[in-house]
Tab-separated table of C-alpha atoms in Angstrom:
chain	number	residue	atom	x	y	z
A	1	GLY	CA	-5.415	-10.800	-7.468
A	2	ARG	CA	-5.381	-14.399	-6.249
A	3	PRO	CA	-2.028	-15.287	-4.610
A	4	VAL	CA	-0.406	-18.604	-5.472
A	5	SER	CA	2.670	-18.396	-3.261
A	6	VAL	CA	4.030	-16.524	-0.270
A	7	GLU	CA	7.621	-16.335	0.966
A	8	VAL	CA	9.295	-14.611	3.909
A	9	PHE	CA	12.914	-13.510	4.157
A	10	PRO	CA	15.202	-12.582	7.055
A	11	GLY	CA	14.833	-9.052	8.407
A	12	ASN	CA	16.258	-6.066	6.511
A	13	THR	CA	16.176	-7.948	3.185
A	14	SER	CA	15.398	-5.426	0.443
A	15	ASP	CA	12.735	-6.042	-2.192
A	16	LEU	CA	15.300	-5.682	-4.959
A	17	SER	CA	17.321	-8.641	-3.695
A	18	THR	CA	14.266	-10.945	-3.612
A	19	PHE	CA	13.085	-10.379	-7.179
A	20	SER	CA	15.413	-12.841	-8.925
A	21	LYS	CA	14.334	-15.610	-6.540
A	22	GLN	CA	10.727	-15.089	-7.538
A	23	VAL	CA	11.671	-15.256	-11.220
A	24	GLN	CA	13.388	-18.595	-10.572
A	25	LYS	CA	10.372	-19.816	-8.610
A	26	VAL	CA	7.994	-18.997	-11.449
A	27	ARG	CA	10.251	-20.807	-13.920
A	28	GLU	CA	11.315	-23.868	-11.917
A	29	ARG	CA	8.495	-24.498	-9.441
A	30	PHE	CA	5.493	-23.384	-11.487
A	31	GLY	CA	6.911	-24.041	-14.952
A	32	GLY	CA	6.049	-20.556	-16.153
A	33	ARG	CA	7.009	-19.536	-19.704
A	34	ASP	CA	6.373	-16.268	-21.555
A	35	VAL	CA	5.649	-14.510	-18.263
A	36	VAL	CA	5.267	-10.758	-17.812
A	37	PHE	CA	6.357	-9.577	-14.359
A	38	VAL	CA	4.578	-6.492	-13.040
A	39	GLY	CA	6.177	-4.623	-10.160
A	40	ASP	CA	6.331	-1.107	-8.767
A	41	ARG	CA	9.309	1.229	-9.090
A	42	GLY	CA	10.819	-0.125	-5.872
A	43	MET	CA	10.762	-3.745	-7.054
A	44	ILE	CA	11.871	-3.841	-10.699
A	45	LYS	CA	14.830	-1.669	-11.672
A	46	GLY	CA	17.709	-1.923	-14.145
A	47	PRO	CA	19.618	-4.783	-12.433
A	48	GLN	CA	16.407	-6.780	-11.978
A	49	ILE	CA	15.437	-6.259	-15.619
A	50	ARG	CA	18.812	-7.608	-16.698
A	51	GLU	CA	18.196	-10.714	-14.560
A	52	LEU	CA	15.038	-11.601	-16.487
A	53	LEU	CA	15.209	-14.645	-18.734
A	54	GLU	CA	14.780	-14.386	-22.494
A	55	ASP	CA	11.089	-15.364	-22.497
A	56	CYS	CA	10.222	-13.054	-19.578
A	57	GLN	CA	9.176	-9.424	-19.852
A	58	TYR	CA	8.326	-6.657	-17.422
A	59	ILE	CA	5.992	-3.777	-16.663
A	60	THR	CA	7.131	-1.265	-14.055
A	61	ALA	CA	7.219	2.452	-13.311
A	62	ILE	CA	10.128	4.862	-13.105
A	63	SER	CA	11.062	7.287	-10.352
A	64	LYS	CA	10.628	11.067	-10.414
A	65	ALA	CA	14.381	11.500	-10.957
A	66	GLU	CA	14.239	9.186	-13.980
A	67	ILE	CA	11.269	11.132	-15.376
A	68	GLU	CA	13.243	14.366	-15.058
A	69	THR	CA	16.169	12.735	-16.868
A	70	LEU	CA	13.900	11.710	-19.750
A	71	LEU	CA	12.545	15.270	-19.891
A	72	LYS	CA	16.058	16.700	-20.127
A	73	GLN	CA	16.965	14.200	-22.854
A	74	GLY	CA	13.852	15.103	-24.823
A	75	THR	CA	12.563	11.504	-24.771
A	76	ILE	CA	9.299	12.743	-23.263
A	77	GLN	CA	7.704	16.192	-22.981
A	78	MET	CA	5.514	17.717	-20.289
A	79	GLU	CA	2.760	18.245	-22.886
A	80	LEU	CA	2.315	14.468	-23.086
A	81	PHE	CA	1.074	14.221	-19.490
A	82	ASP	CA	-2.696	14.237	-19.603
A	83	GLU	CA	-5.659	12.411	-18.055
A	84	THR	CA	-5.646	10.204	-21.154
A	85	VAL	CA	-2.757	7.757	-21.359
A	86	CYS	CA	-0.091	8.582	-23.922
A	87	GLU	CA	2.808	6.506	-25.217
A	88	THR	CA	6.278	7.138	-26.589
A	89	PHE	CA	9.070	4.769	-27.608
A	90	SER	CA	12.838	4.946	-27.127
A	91	ASP	CA	15.715	2.421	-27.293
A	92	GLY	CA	13.440	-0.620	-27.315
A	93	VAL	CA	11.415	0.573	-24.330
A	94	ARG	CA	7.820	1.791	-24.352
A	95	TYR	CA	6.927	4.627	-21.991
A	96	ILE	CA	3.269	5.117	-21.013
A	97	LEU	CA	2.539	8.549	-19.510
A	98	ARG	CA	-0.417	9.884	-17.587
A	99	CYS	CA	-1.311	12.655	-15.146
A	100	ASN	CA	-3.821	11.825	-12.429
A	101	PRO	CA	-5.562	15.085	-11.400
A	102	ALA	CA	-6.965	13.519	-8.217
A	103	ARG	CA	-3.478	12.514	-7.119
A	104	ALA	CA	-2.152	15.978	-8.016
A	105	LYS	CA	-4.825	17.583	-5.840
A	106	GLU	CA	-4.003	15.204	-2.999
A	107	MET	CA	-0.296	16.051	-3.193
A	108	LYS	CA	-1.112	19.774	-3.191
A	109	GLN	CA	-3.221	19.384	-0.061
A	110	THR	CA	-0.488	17.366	1.651
A	111	ARG	CA	2.108	20.014	0.801
A	112	LYS	CA	-0.178	22.760	2.140
A	113	SER	CA	-0.694	20.788	5.347
A	114	LYS	CA	3.061	20.499	5.843
A	115	GLN	CA	3.496	24.224	5.198
A	116	ASP	CA	0.818	25.044	7.791
A	117	ARG	CA	2.533	22.780	10.287
A	118	LEU	CA	5.855	24.555	9.762
A	119	GLN	CA	4.170	27.962	9.993
A	120	ALA	CA	2.596	26.945	13.308
A	121	LEU	CA	6.047	26.084	14.683
A	122	VAL	CA	7.459	29.408	13.448
A	123	ASP	CA	4.649	31.265	15.250
A	124	LYS	CA	5.226	29.201	18.389
A	125	GLU	CA	8.973	29.891	18.417
A	126	ASN	CA	8.396	33.608	17.779
A	127	GLU	CA	6.013	33.760	20.719
A	128	TYR	CA	8.491	31.887	22.912
A	129	LEU	CA	11.359	34.211	22.017
A	130	LYS	CA	9.154	37.220	22.679
A	131	ASN	CA	8.215	36.003	26.162
A	132	HIS	CA	11.695	34.692	27.064
A	133	PRO	CA	14.328	37.383	26.394
A	134	LYS	CA	17.163	35.086	27.466
A	135	ALA	CA	16.186	32.232	25.144
A	136	LYS	CA	18.698	31.432	22.403
A	137	VAL	CA	17.648	32.339	18.867
A	138	GLN	CA	19.901	29.608	17.458
A	139	THR	CA	17.923	26.914	19.314
A	140	SER	CA	14.616	28.082	17.844
A	141	GLU	CA	16.133	28.262	14.372
A	142	LYS	CA	17.438	24.715	14.762
A	143	HIS	CA	13.947	23.470	15.697
A	144	ILE	CA	12.361	25.180	12.688
A	145	ARG	CA	14.915	23.999	10.146
A	146	SER	CA	14.844	20.481	11.587
A	147	LEU	CA	11.082	20.252	11.069
A	148	ALA	CA	11.368	21.638	7.534
A	149	GLU	CA	13.903	18.926	6.680
A	150	LYS	CA	11.803	16.246	8.348
A	151	LEU	CA	8.753	17.287	6.324
A	152	MET	CA	10.948	17.465	3.196
A	153	ILE	CA	9.792	20.972	2.311
A	154	ASP	CA	13.120	22.708	2.912
A	155	ARG	CA	13.776	22.865	-0.858
A	156	TRP	CA	11.042	25.479	-1.396
A	157	THR	CA	10.728	27.142	2.007
A	158	ARG	CA	12.995	29.874	3.341
A	159	ILE	CA	13.420	30.813	7.000
A	160	ILE	CA	14.167	34.553	7.294
A	161	GLN	CA	15.571	35.784	10.618
A	162	ASP	CA	15.220	39.402	11.729
A	163	GLN	CA	16.854	39.735	15.138
A	164	ARG	CA	14.582	37.614	17.397
A	165	HIS	CA	11.808	37.054	14.889
A	166	PHE	CA	11.435	34.416	12.146
A	167	THR	CA	9.408	34.635	8.947
A	168	LEU	CA	8.491	31.750	6.672
A	169	GLN	CA	8.754	32.577	2.966
A	170	ILE	CA	7.956	30.458	-0.060
A	171	ASP	CA	10.390	30.248	-2.971
A	172	GLU	CA	7.829	30.275	-5.785
A	173	GLN	CA	10.320	29.211	-8.447
A	174	ALA	CA	11.519	26.252	-6.380
A	175	LEU	CA	7.905	25.370	-5.532
A	176	ALA	CA	6.931	25.407	-9.214
A	177	GLU	CA	9.815	23.044	-9.982
A	178	GLU	CA	8.754	20.821	-7.079
A	179	THR	CA	5.116	20.616	-8.183
A	180	LYS	CA	5.455	20.335	-11.953
A	181	LEU	CA	5.244	16.529	-11.853
A	182	ASP	CA	2.433	16.304	-9.294
A	183	GLY	CA	0.158	13.429	-10.259
A	184	CYS	CA	2.407	12.478	-13.188
A	185	TYR	CA	3.732	8.973	-13.591
A	186	VAL	CA	5.503	6.977	-16.291
A	187	ILE	CA	5.169	3.241	-16.830
A	188	LYS	CA	7.724	1.397	-18.921
A	189	THR	CA	7.736	-2.026	-20.533
A	190	ASP	CA	9.615	-4.043	-23.121
A	191	MET	CA	6.432	-5.678	-24.455
A	192	ASP	CA	5.614	-5.221	-28.124
A	193	GLN	CA	2.579	-3.193	-29.164
A	194	ASP	CA	0.939	-6.275	-30.680
A	195	GLN	CA	1.274	-8.096	-27.340
A	196	ALA	CA	-0.479	-5.419	-25.306
A	197	GLY	CA	-1.838	-2.010	-26.223
A	198	THR	CA	-1.132	1.219	-24.354
A	199	GLN	CA	-4.257	1.052	-22.202
A	200	THR	CA	-3.701	-2.632	-21.434
A	201	VAL	CA	-0.158	-2.032	-20.176
A	202	HIS	CA	-1.417	0.873	-18.062
A	203	ASP	CA	-4.277	-1.180	-16.609
A	204	ARG	CA	-2.055	-4.152	-15.768
A	205	TYR	CA	0.286	-1.886	-13.834
A	206	LYS	CA	-2.607	-0.255	-11.988
A	207	ASP	CA	-3.808	-3.751	-11.050
A	208	LEU	CA	-1.007	-3.723	-8.488
A	209	PHE	CA	-3.571	-2.121	-6.186
A	210	GLN	CA	-4.870	-5.661	-5.671
A	211	VAL	CA	-1.454	-6.676	-4.331
A	212	GLU	CA	-1.468	-3.652	-2.017
A	213	TRP	CA	-4.979	-4.574	-0.870
A	214	ALA	CA	-3.769	-8.105	-0.163
A	215	PHE	CA	-0.804	-6.938	1.917
A	216	ARG	CA	-2.917	-4.407	3.784
A	217	THR	CA	-5.566	-7.045	4.521
A	218	MET	CA	-3.005	-9.612	5.647
A	219	LYS	CA	-0.879	-7.262	7.734
A	220	SER	CA	-3.281	-5.031	9.575
A	221	THR	CA	-6.878	-4.286	8.617
A	222	LEU	CA	-8.480	-7.740	8.794
A	223	LEU	CA	-6.122	-10.641	9.445
A	224	GLU	CA	-3.517	-8.823	11.550
A	225	MET	CA	-0.400	-10.808	10.679
A	226	ARG	CA	1.580	-8.594	13.051
A	227	GLY	CA	2.648	-8.869	15.766
A	228	ILE	CA	4.250	-12.221	15.301
A	229	PHE	CA	4.619	-14.070	18.599
A	230	VAL	CA	6.897	-16.829	17.259
A	231	GLN	CA	10.659	-16.728	16.815
A	232	LYS	CA	11.800	-19.789	14.870
A	233	ALA	CA	11.975	-19.489	11.083
A	234	ASN	CA	9.749	-22.508	10.345
A	235	ARG	CA	7.060	-21.269	12.729
A	236	THR	CA	7.181	-17.800	11.220
A	237	ARG	CA	6.720	-19.309	7.753
A	238	ALA	CA	3.826	-21.395	9.044
A	239	HIS	CA	2.220	-18.312	10.571
A	240	VAL	CA	2.484	-16.369	7.303
A	241	PHE	CA	1.221	-19.359	5.314
A	242	ILE	CA	-1.887	-19.645	7.495
A	243	ILE	CA	-2.503	-15.919	7.064
A	244	MET	CA	-2.300	-16.337	3.288
A	245	LEU	CA	-4.845	-19.179	3.409
A	246	ALA	CA	-7.119	-16.936	5.456
A	247	TYR	CA	-6.611	-14.163	2.897
A	248	LEU	CA	-7.713	-16.529	0.130
A	249	LEU	CA	-11.022	-16.920	1.972
A	250	ALA	CA	-11.280	-13.136	2.303
A	251	TYR	CA	-10.479	-12.773	-1.403
A	252	GLU	CA	-13.234	-15.206	-2.392
A	253	LEU	CA	-15.749	-13.488	-0.112
A	254	ARG	CA	-14.788	-10.119	-1.587
A	255	ARG	CA	-15.369	-11.517	-5.069
A	256	LEU	CA	-18.689	-13.177	-4.137
A	257	TRP	CA	-19.949	-10.121	-2.235
A	258	ASP	CA	-18.846	-7.662	-4.923
A	259	ASP	CA	-22.382	-6.360	-5.526
A	260	VAL	CA	-23.318	-6.271	-1.837
A	261	GLU	CA	-23.030	-2.854	-0.219
A	262	MET	CA	-20.893	-4.178	2.595
A	263	THR	CA	-17.169	-4.542	3.265
A	264	ILE	CA	-15.568	-7.865	4.156
A	265	GLU	CA	-15.202	-6.733	7.765
A	266	GLU	CA	-18.853	-5.690	7.940
A	267	GLY	CA	-19.988	-8.938	6.342
A	268	LEU	CA	-17.994	-11.075	8.762
A	269	HIS	CA	-19.329	-9.018	11.662
A	270	GLU	CA	-22.876	-9.690	10.485
A	271	LEU	CA	-22.161	-13.420	10.230
A	272	SER	CA	-20.674	-13.402	13.728
A	273	THR	CA	-24.086	-12.397	15.097
A	274	LEU	CA	-25.569	-15.664	13.846
A	275	CYS	CA	-25.937	-17.791	16.971
A	276	ALA	CA	-27.029	-21.350	17.645
A	277	THR	CA	-29.612	-22.412	20.237
A	278	GLU	CA	-28.749	-25.429	22.380
A	279	VAL	CA	-31.559	-27.905	22.880
A	280	VAL	CA	-31.222	-30.646	25.508
A	281	VAL	CA	-33.410	-33.734	25.310
A	282	GLY	CA	-32.515	-36.157	28.064
A	283	ASP	CA	-28.811	-36.884	27.729
A	284	THR	CA	-28.673	-35.605	24.160
A	285	SER	CA	-27.687	-32.043	23.262
A	286	ILE	CA	-28.064	-30.496	19.825
A	287	GLN	CA	-27.636	-26.975	18.537
A	288	THR	CA	-30.327	-25.602	16.254
A	289	ILE	CA	-29.753	-22.614	14.017
A	290	PRO	CA	-32.550	-20.037	13.949
A	291	GLN	CA	-33.705	-18.471	10.704
A	292	PRO	CA	-31.034	-15.865	9.737
A	293	ARG	CA	-31.932	-12.242	9.155
A	294	GLU	CA	-32.414	-11.080	5.570
A	295	ASN	CA	-28.972	-9.456	5.231
A	296	ILE	CA	-27.262	-12.600	6.562
A	297	ARG	CA	-29.274	-14.787	4.193
A	298	GLU	CA	-28.085	-12.637	1.300
A	299	LEU	CA	-24.424	-13.055	2.331
A	300	LEU	CA	-24.841	-16.828	2.679
A	301	ASN	CA	-26.654	-17.138	-0.641
A	302	LYS	CA	-23.974	-15.114	-2.441
A	303	ALA	CA	-21.350	-17.503	-1.044
A	304	ASP	CA	-23.541	-20.521	-1.940
A	305	ILE	CA	-23.616	-21.671	1.688
A	306	THR	CA	-26.531	-23.655	3.083
A	307	LEU	CA	-26.839	-23.891	6.842
A	308	PRO	CA	-27.796	-27.222	8.438
A	309	GLU	CA	-30.918	-27.368	10.550
A	310	ALA	CA	-28.926	-28.629	13.543
A	311	ILE	CA	-25.332	-29.408	14.485
A	312	PRO	CA	-23.972	-31.767	17.172
A	313	CYS	CA	-23.064	-30.156	20.467
A	314	LYS	CA	-19.388	-30.945	21.163
A	315	ASN	CA	-19.147	-28.953	24.406
A	316	ALA	CA	-15.819	-27.592	23.176
A	317	THR	CA	-14.344	-24.361	24.508
A	318	VAL	CA	-12.959	-22.115	21.790
A	319	VAL	CA	-10.389	-19.463	22.713
A	320	THR	CA	-10.207	-16.662	20.156
A	321	ARG	CA	-6.913	-15.262	18.922
A	322	LYS	CA	-7.743	-11.930	20.517
A	323	LYS	CA	-7.833	-13.546	23.956
A	324	VAL	CA	-4.618	-15.458	23.267
A	325	ALA	CA	-2.872	-12.201	22.347
A	326	SER	CA	-3.966	-10.579	25.601
A	327	GLU	CA	-2.839	-13.600	27.622
A	328	ARG	CA	0.625	-13.421	26.102
A	329	GLN	CA	1.141	-10.043	27.731
A	330	TYR	CA	1.539	-11.847	31.055
A	331	ILE	CA	3.950	-14.569	29.887
């Protein structure tokens, strides 16, 4: 989970087109050999796999359409999807299968929420048509079908029109086909069994959550990389580089505070309440640090930080990034 490099590309550059450059970077800049690249289904696909060097291997996942193709070919069977990981082998590729019941339940709830939203619109349009005799039925139908397509539930929902009244019906057969792979996923790799067992391959792929946590932390929740108020390429790279350095600090604090019942944001907020007291003796000013509260002492001890008894008073004015961002609104 510890990043060693960060790189930004011009806008609208797809992930697929950046993969080969990272392979070259690992080989040429970091001297990596016998490397296994782990990426999600949107990062490592057939063309990217073919770009890998001879001593490089991969772990990735396949799309729902690819899973359905393997089912039709008989390479895998629905019975293999279970809470316990299962493995099959075909054409030099290992496929690791699993069904996550929690994810399946989540997808079911999301689908039900979308159905309720569409039903609410159907009821609204029916009420409107009832109260407005001159309203066009075609316009209401367009609104309903447009929402169904937007929610991507039009494959298993049917809009039945009876004069000026609409009814939402569910195509049970289409819904069953839509939901059969809920919570199911397939990981594939070209690693040999003696290099990594089934559970190991599965766990290394699931470790991608650390990458997602890093991006989420850098982009929005803690470090707020965006918006970017610079325009030149070198300044944008510098901005992203500084954010990555800040993330490294957050990563270390997360690791050190692992057994503390507190998030990184909560821990930093607690530390921000630690204030210094300015003491003036003649022409000399010093800042003394009062005894921290117990929870702050625990955070400092976990990070192996010892506070000084006093620090010089520099009389410096510090402008926080939050204030700078608000000032830029008036530029």
